[in-house]
PDB file of C-alpha atoms and ligand atoms in Angstrom:
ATOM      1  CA  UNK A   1     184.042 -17.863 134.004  1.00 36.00           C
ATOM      2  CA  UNK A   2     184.487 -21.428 133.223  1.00 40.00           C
ATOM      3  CA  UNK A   3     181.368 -23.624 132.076  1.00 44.00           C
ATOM      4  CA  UNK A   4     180.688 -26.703 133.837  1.00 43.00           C
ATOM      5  CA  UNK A   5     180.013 -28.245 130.849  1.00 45.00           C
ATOM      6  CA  UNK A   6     179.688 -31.999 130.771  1.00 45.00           C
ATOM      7  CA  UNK A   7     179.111 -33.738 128.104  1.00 46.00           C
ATOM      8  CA  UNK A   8     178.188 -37.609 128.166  1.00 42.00           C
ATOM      9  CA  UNK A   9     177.451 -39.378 125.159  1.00 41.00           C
ATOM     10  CA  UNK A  10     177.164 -43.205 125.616  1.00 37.00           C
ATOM     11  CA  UNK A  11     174.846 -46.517 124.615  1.00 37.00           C
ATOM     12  CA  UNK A  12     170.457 -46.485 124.396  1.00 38.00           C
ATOM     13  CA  UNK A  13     147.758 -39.657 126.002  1.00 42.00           C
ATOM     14  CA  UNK A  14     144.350 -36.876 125.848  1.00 45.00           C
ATOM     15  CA  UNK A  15     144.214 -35.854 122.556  1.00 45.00           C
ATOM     16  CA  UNK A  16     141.022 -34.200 121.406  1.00 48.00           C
ATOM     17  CA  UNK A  17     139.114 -36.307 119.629  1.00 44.00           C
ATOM     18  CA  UNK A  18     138.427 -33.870 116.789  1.00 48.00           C
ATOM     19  CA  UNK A  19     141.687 -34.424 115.622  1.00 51.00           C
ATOM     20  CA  UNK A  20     142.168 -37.854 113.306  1.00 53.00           C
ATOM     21  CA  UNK A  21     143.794 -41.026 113.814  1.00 53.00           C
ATOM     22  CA  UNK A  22     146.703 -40.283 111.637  1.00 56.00           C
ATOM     23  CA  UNK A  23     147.492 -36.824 113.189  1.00 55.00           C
ATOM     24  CA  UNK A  24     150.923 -37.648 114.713  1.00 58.00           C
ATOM     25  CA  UNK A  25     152.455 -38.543 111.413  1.00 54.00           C
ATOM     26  CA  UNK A  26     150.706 -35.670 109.714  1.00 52.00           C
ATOM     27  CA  UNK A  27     151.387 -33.190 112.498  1.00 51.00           C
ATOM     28  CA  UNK A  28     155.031 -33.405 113.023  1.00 50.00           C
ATOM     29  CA  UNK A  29     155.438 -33.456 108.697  1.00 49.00           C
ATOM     30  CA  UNK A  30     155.333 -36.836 108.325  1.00 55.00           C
ATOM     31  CA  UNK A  31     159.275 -36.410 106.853  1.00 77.00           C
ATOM     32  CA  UNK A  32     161.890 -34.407 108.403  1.00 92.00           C
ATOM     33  CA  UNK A  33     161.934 -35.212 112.294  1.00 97.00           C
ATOM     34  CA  UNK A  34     161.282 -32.214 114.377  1.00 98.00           C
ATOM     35  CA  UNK A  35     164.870 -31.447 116.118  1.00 98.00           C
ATOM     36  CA  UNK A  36     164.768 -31.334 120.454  1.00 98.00           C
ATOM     37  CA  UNK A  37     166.424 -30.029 122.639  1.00 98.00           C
ATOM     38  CA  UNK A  38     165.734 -30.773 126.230  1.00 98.00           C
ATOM     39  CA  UNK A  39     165.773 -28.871 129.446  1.00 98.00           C
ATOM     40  CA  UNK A  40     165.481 -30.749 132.641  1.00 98.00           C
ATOM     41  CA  UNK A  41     166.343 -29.900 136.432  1.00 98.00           C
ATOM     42  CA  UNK A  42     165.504 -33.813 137.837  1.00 97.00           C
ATOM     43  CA  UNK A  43     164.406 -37.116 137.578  1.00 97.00           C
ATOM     44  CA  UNK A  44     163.909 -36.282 133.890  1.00 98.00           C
ATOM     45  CA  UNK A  45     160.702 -39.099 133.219  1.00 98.00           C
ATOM     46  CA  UNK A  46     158.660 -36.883 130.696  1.00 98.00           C
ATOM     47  CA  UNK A  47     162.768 -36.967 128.862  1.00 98.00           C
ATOM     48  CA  UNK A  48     162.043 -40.598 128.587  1.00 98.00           C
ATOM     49  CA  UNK A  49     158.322 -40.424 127.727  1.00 98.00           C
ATOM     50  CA  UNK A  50     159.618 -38.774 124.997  1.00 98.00           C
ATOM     51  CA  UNK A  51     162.524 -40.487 124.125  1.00 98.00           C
ATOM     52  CA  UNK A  52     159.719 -43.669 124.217  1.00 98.00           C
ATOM     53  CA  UNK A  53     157.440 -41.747 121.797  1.00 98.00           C
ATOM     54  CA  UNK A  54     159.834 -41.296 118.909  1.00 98.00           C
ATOM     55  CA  UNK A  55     161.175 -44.279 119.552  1.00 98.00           C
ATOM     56  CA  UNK A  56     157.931 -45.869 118.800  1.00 98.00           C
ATOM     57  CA  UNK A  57     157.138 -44.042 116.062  1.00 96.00           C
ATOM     58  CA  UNK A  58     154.874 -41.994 117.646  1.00 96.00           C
ATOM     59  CA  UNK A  59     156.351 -38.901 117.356  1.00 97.00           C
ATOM     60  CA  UNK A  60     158.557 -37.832 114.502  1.00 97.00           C
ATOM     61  CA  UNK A  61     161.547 -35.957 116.257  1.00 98.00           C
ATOM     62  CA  UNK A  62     165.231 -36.535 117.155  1.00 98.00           C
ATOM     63  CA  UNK A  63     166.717 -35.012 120.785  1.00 98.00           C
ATOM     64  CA  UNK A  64     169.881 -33.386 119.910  1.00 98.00           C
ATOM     65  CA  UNK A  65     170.715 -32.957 123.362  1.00 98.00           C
ATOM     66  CA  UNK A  66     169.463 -32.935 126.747  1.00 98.00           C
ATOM     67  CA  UNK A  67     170.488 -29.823 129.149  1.00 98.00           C
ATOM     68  CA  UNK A  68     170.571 -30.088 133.201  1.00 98.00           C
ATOM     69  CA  UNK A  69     171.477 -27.841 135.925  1.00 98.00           C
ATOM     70  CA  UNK A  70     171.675 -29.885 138.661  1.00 97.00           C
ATOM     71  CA  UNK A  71     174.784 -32.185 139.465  1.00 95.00           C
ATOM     72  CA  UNK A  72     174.134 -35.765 139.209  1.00 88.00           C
ATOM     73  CA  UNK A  73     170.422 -34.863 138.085  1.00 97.00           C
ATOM     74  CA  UNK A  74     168.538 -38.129 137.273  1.00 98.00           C
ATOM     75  CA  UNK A  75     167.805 -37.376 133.775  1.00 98.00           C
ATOM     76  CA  UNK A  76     171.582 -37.001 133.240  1.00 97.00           C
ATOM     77  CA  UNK A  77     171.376 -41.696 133.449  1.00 97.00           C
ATOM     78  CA  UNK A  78     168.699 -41.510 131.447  1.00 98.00           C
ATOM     79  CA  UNK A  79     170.158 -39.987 128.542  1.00 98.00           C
ATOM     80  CA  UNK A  80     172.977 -42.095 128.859  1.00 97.00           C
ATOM     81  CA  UNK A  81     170.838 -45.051 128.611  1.00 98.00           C
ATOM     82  CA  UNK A  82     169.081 -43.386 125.647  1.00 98.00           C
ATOM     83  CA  UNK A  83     172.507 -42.748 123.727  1.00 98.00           C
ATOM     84  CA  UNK A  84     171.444 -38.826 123.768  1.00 98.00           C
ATOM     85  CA  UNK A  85     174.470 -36.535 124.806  1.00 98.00           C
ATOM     86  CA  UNK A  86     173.707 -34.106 127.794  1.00 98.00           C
ATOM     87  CA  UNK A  87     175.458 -31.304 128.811  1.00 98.00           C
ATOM     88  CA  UNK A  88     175.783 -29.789 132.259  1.00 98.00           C
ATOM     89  CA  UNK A  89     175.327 -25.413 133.225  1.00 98.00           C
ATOM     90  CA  UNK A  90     175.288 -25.410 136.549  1.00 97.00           C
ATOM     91  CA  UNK A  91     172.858 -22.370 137.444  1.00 97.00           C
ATOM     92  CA  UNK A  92     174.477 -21.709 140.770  1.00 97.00           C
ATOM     93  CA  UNK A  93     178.007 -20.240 138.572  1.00 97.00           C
ATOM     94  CA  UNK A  94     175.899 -17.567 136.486  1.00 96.00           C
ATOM     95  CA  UNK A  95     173.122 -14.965 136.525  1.00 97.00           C
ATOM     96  CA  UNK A  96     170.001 -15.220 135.178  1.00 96.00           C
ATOM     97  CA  UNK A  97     170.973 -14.208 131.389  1.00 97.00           C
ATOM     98  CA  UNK A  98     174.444 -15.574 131.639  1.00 98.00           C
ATOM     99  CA  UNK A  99     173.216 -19.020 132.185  1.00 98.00           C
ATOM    100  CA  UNK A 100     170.392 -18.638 129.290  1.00 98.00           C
ATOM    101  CA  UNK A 101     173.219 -17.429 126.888  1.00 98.00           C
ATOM    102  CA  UNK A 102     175.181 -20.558 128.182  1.00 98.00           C
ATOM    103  CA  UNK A 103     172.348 -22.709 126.848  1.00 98.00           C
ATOM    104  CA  UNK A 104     171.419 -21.008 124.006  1.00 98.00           C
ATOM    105  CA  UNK A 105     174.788 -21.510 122.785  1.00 98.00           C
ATOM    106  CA  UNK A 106     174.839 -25.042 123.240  1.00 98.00           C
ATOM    107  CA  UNK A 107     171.247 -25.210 121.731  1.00 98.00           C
ATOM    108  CA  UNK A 108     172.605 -24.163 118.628  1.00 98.00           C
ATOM    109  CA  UNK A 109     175.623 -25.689 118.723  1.00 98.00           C
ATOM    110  CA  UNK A 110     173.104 -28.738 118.702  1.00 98.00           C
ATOM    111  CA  UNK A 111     171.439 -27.546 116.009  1.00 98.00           C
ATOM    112  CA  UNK A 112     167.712 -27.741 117.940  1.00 98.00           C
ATOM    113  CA  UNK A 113     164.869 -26.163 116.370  1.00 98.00           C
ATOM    114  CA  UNK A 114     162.089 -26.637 119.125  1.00 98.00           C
ATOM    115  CA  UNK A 115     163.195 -26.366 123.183  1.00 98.00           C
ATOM    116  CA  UNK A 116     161.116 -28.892 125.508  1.00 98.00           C
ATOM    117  CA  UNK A 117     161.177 -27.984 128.941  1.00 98.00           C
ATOM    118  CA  UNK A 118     160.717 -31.036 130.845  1.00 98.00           C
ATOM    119  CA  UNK A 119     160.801 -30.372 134.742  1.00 97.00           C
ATOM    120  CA  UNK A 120     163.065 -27.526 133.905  1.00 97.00           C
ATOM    121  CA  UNK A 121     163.040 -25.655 137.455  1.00 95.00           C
ATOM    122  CA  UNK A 122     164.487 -22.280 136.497  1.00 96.00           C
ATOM    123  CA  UNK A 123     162.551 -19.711 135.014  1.00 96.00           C
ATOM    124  CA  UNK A 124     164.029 -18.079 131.453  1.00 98.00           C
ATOM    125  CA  UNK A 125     164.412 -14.614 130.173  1.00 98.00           C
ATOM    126  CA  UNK A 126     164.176 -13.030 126.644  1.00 98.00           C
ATOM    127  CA  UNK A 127     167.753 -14.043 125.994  1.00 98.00           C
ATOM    128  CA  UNK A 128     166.357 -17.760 125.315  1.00 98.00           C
ATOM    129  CA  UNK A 129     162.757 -16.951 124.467  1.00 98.00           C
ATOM    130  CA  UNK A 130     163.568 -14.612 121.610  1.00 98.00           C
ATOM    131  CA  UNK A 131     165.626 -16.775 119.970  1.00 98.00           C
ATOM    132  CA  UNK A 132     163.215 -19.402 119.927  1.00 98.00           C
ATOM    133  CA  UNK A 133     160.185 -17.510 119.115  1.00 97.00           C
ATOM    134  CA  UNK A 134     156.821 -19.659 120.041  1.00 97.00           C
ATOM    135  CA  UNK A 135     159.291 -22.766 120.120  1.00 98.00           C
ATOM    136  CA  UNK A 136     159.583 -22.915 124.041  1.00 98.00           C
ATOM    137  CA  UNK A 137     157.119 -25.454 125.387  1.00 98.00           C
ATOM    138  CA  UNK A 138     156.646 -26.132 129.022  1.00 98.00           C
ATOM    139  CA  UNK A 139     154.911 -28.803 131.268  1.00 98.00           C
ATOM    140  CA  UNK A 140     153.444 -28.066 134.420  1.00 98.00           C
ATOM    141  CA  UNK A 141     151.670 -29.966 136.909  1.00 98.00           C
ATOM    142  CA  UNK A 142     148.630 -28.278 136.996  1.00 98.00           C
ATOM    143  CA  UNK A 143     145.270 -26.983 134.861  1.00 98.00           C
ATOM    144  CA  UNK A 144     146.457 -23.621 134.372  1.00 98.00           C
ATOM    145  CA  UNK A 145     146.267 -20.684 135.195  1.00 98.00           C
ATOM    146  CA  UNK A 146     145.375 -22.416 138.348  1.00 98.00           C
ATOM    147  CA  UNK A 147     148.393 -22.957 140.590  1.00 98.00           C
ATOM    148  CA  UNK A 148     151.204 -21.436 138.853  1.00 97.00           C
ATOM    149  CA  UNK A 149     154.903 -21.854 140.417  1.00 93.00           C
ATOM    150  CA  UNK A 150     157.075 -24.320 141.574  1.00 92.00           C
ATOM    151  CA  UNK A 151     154.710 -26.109 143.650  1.00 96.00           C
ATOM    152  CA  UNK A 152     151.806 -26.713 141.922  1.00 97.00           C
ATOM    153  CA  UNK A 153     151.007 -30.434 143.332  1.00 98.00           C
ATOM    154  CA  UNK A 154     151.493 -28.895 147.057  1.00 98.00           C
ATOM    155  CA  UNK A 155     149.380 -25.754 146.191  1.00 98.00           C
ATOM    156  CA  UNK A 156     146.794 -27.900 144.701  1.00 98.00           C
ATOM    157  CA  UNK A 157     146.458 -30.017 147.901  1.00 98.00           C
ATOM    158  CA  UNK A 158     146.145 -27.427 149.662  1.00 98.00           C
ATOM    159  CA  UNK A 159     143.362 -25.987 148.336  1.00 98.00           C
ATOM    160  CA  UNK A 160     141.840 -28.899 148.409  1.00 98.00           C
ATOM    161  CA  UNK A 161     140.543 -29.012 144.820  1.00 98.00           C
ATOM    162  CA  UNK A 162     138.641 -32.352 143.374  1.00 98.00           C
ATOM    163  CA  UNK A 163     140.720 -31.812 140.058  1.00 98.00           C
ATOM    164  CA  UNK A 164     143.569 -31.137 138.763  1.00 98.00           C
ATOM    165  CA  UNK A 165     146.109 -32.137 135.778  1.00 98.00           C
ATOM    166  CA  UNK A 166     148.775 -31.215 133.630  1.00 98.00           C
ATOM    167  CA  UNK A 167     149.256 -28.238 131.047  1.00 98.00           C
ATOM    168  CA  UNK A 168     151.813 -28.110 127.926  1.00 98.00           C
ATOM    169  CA  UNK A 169     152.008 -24.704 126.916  1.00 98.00           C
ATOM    170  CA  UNK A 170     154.194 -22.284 125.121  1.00 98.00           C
ATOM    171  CA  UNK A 171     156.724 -20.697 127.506  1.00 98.00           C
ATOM    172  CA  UNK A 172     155.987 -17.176 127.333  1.00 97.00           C
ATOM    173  CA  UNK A 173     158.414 -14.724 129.695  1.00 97.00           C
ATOM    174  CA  UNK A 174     155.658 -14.906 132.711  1.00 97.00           C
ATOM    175  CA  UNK A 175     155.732 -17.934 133.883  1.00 96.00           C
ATOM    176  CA  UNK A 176     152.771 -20.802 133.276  1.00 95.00           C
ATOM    177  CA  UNK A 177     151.581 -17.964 131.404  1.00 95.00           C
ATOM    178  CA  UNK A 178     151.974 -18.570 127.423  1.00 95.00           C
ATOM    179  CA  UNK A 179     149.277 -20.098 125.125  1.00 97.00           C
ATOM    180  CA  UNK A 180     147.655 -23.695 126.142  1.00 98.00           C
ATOM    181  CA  UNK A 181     148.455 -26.858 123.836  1.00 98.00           C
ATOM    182  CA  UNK A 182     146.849 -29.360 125.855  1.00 98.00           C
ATOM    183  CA  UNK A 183     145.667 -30.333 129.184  1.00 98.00           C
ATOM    184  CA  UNK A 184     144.724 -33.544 131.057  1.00 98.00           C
ATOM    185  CA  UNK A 185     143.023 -34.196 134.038  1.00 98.00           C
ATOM    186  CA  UNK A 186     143.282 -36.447 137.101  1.00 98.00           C
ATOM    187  CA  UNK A 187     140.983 -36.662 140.572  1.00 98.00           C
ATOM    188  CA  UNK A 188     142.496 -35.689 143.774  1.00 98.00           C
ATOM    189  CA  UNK A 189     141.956 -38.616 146.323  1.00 98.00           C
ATOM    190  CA  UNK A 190     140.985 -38.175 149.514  1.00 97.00           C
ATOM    191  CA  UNK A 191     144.089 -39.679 151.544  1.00 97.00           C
ATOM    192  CA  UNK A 192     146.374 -38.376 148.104  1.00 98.00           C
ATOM    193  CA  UNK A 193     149.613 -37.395 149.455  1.00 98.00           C
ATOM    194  CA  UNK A 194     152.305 -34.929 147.001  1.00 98.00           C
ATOM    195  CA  UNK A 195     153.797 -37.974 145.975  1.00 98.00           C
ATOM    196  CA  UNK A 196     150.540 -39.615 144.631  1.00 98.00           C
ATOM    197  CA  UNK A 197     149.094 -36.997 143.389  1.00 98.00           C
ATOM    198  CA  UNK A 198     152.197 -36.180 141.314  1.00 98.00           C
ATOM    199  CA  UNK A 199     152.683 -39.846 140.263  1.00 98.00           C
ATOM    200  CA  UNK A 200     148.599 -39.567 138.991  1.00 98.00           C
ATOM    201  CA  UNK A 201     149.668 -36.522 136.751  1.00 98.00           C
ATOM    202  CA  UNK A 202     152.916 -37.931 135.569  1.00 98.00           C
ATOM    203  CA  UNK A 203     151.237 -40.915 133.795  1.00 98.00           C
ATOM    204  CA  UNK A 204     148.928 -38.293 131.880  1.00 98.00           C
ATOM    205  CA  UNK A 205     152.039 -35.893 131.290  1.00 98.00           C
ATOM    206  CA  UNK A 206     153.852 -38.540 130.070  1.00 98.00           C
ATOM    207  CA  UNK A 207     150.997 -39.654 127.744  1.00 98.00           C
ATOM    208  CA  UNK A 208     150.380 -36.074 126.383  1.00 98.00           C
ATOM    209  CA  UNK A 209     153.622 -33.933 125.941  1.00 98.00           C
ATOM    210  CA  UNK A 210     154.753 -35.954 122.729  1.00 98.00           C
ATOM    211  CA  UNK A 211     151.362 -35.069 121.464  1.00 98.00           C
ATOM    212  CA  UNK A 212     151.427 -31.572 122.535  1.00 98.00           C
ATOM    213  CA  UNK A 213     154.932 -31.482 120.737  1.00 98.00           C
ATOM    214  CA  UNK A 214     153.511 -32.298 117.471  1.00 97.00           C
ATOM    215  CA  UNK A 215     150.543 -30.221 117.521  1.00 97.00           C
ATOM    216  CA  UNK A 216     153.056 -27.178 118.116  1.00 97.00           C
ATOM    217  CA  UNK A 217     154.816 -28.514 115.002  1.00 96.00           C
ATOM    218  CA  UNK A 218     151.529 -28.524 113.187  1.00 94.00           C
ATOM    219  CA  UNK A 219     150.312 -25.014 114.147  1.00 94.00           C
ATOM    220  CA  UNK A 220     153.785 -23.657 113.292  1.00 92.00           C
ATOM    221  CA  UNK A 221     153.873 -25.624 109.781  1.00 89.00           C
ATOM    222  CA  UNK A 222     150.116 -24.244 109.238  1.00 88.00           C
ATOM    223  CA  UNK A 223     151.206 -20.610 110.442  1.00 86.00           C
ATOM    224  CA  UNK A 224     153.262 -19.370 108.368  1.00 68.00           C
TER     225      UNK A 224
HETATM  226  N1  LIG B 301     159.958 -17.455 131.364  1.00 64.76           N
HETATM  227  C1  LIG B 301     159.511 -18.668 131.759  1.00 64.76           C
HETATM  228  N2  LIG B 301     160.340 -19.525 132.382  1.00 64.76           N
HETATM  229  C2  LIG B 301     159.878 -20.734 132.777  1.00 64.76           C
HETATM  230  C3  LIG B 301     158.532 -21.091 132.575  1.00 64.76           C
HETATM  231  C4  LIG B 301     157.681 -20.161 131.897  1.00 64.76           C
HETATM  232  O1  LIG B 301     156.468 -20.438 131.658  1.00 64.76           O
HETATM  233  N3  LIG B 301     158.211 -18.977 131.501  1.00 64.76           N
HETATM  234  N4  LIG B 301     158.061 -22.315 133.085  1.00 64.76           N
HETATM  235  C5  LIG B 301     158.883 -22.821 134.163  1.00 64.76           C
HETATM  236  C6  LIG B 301     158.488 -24.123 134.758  1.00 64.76           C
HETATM  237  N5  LIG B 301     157.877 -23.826 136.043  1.00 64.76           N
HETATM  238  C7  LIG B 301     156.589 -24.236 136.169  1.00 64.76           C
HETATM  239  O2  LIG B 301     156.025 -24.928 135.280  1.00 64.76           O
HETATM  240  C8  LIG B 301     158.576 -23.117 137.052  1.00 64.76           C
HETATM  241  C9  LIG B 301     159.859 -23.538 137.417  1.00 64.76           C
HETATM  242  C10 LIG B 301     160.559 -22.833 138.393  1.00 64.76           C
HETATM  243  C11 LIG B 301     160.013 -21.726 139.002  1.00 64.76           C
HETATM  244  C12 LIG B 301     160.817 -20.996 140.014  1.00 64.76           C
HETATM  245  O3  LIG B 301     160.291 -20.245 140.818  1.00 64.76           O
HETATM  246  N6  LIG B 301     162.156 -21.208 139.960  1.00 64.76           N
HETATM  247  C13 LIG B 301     163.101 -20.481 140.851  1.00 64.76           C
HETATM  248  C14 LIG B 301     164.164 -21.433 141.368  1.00 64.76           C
HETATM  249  C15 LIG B 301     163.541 -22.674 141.967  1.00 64.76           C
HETATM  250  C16 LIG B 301     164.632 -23.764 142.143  1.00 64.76           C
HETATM  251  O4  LIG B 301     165.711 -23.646 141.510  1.00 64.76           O
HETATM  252  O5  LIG B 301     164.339 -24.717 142.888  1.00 64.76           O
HETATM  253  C17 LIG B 301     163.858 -19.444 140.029  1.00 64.76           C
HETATM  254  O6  LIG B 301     164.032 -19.659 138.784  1.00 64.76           O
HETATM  255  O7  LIG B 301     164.320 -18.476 140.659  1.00 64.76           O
HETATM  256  C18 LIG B 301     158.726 -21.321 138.656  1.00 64.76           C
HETATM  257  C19 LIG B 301     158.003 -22.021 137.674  1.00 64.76           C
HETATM  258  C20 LIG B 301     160.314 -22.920 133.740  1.00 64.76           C
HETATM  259  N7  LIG B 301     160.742 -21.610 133.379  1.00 64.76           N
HETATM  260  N1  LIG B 302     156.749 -25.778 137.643  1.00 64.76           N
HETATM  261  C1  LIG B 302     157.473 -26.747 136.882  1.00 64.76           C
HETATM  262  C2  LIG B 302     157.181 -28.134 137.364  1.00 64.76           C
HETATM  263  O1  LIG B 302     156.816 -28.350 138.514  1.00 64.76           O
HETATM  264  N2  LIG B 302     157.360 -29.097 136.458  1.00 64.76           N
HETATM  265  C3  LIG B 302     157.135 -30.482 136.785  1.00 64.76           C
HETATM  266  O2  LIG B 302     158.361 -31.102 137.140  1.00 64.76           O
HETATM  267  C4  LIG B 302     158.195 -32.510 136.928  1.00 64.76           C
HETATM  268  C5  LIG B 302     159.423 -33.019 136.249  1.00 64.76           C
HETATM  269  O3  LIG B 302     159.372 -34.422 136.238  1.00 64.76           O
HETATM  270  P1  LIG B 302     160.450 -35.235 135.370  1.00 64.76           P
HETATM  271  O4  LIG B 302     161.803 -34.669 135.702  1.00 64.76           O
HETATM  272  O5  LIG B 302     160.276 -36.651 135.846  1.00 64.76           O
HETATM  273  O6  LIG B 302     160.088 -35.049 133.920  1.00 64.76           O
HETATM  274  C6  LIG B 302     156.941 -32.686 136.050  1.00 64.76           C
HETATM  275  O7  LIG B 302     155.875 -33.225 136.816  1.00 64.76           O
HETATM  276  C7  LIG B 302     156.613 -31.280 135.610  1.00 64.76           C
HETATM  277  O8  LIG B 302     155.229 -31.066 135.417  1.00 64.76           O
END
């Protein structure tokens, strides 16, 4: 079975208030940077928000590599731009655990220590999750447990809620079902269509999944 692995190296929120000023710096160490490794099925924008935060100084972490499964995914550019290799599995030339074992391999061969799923549109099995115990996060566009799936925003909508949000959380093997990190919240409009009601969440998930990503760092360092 050949892998259609491509790799492309090239050139370049709501925090709780209980927790203090100085907490990103403390949280992810404040020393070694926290090592990523990012999934991603799309446009790959909460990739970037991150890429911004450690650029910034925000966060303290390094992406070691960026993995897609779609051809000519968006967030494939973007890590171009960002000088971040990414390599392609295209999900459509395995089953389920094949294509986890694909990308646990190249995890490792990218030495990551903490998985970010960022828009990541297939759902994982124990072949990834056990080897990255509690170090699977996962953004979804939603205050879970309400609306869990793959179309949260629609589903949302549709039930014509007043609120709704965004949820890190630790990927646990049923899915939008692992421990909460963080949540934000946004107000459905009246006239909101999918597309602005997504583009309302994505400024908040962009604001707190580099947050969410060091206070994982901080429970783990404080949990032995
Ligand atoms: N084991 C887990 N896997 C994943 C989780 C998780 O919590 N546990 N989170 C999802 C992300 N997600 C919602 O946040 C999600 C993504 C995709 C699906 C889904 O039904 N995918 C279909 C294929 C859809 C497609 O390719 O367009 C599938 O995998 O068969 C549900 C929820 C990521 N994975
Ligand atoms: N169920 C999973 C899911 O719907 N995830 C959602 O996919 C988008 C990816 O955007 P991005 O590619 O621009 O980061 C994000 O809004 C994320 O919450």
């Amino acid at each position: 079975m050949t892998s259609n692995r491509a790799v492309v190296t090239a050139t370049p929120s709501f925090i709780s208030p209980i927790l203090p000023s100085n907490f990103m710096q403390e949280a992810t160490g404040g020393d070694r940077p926290l090592k990523l490794g990012i999934l991603a099925s799309g446009s790959g924008s909460n990739f970037e928000a991150i890429a911004e935060a450690i650029a910034s100084g925000e966060l303290n972490a390094q992406i070691q590599v960026v993995i897609y499964n779609n051809p000519g995914a968006k967030v494939c550019d973007r890590a171009r731009r960002w000088n971040v290799p990414a390599v392609f599995h295209d999900h459509r030339q395995y089953k389920r655990r094949q294509l986890d074992a694909q990308i646990v391999a190249t995890l490792q061969e990218y030495d990551v220590e903490w998985v970010i799923m960022a828009g990541w549109m297939r759902i994982v099995t124990e072949v990834l999750i056990d080897q990255f115990p509690n170090r699977v996060l996962n953004i979804h566009p939603s205050l879970l447990p309400s609306f869990r799936g793959a179309r949260a925003v629609e589903d949302a909508l549709q039930a014509r809620v007043k609120i709704t949000g965004c949820t890190v959380h630790i990927a646990a093997l049923e899915v939008d079902s692992g421990p909460i990190l963080m949540q934000a919240a946004v107000p459905v409009m009246p006239d909101d269509t999918p597309e602005t009601l997504h583009a309302r969440i994505q400024v908040e998930e962009h604001r707190i999944y580099p947050r969410a990503i060091a206070l994982a760092a901080q429970q783990a360092k404080n949990s032995p």
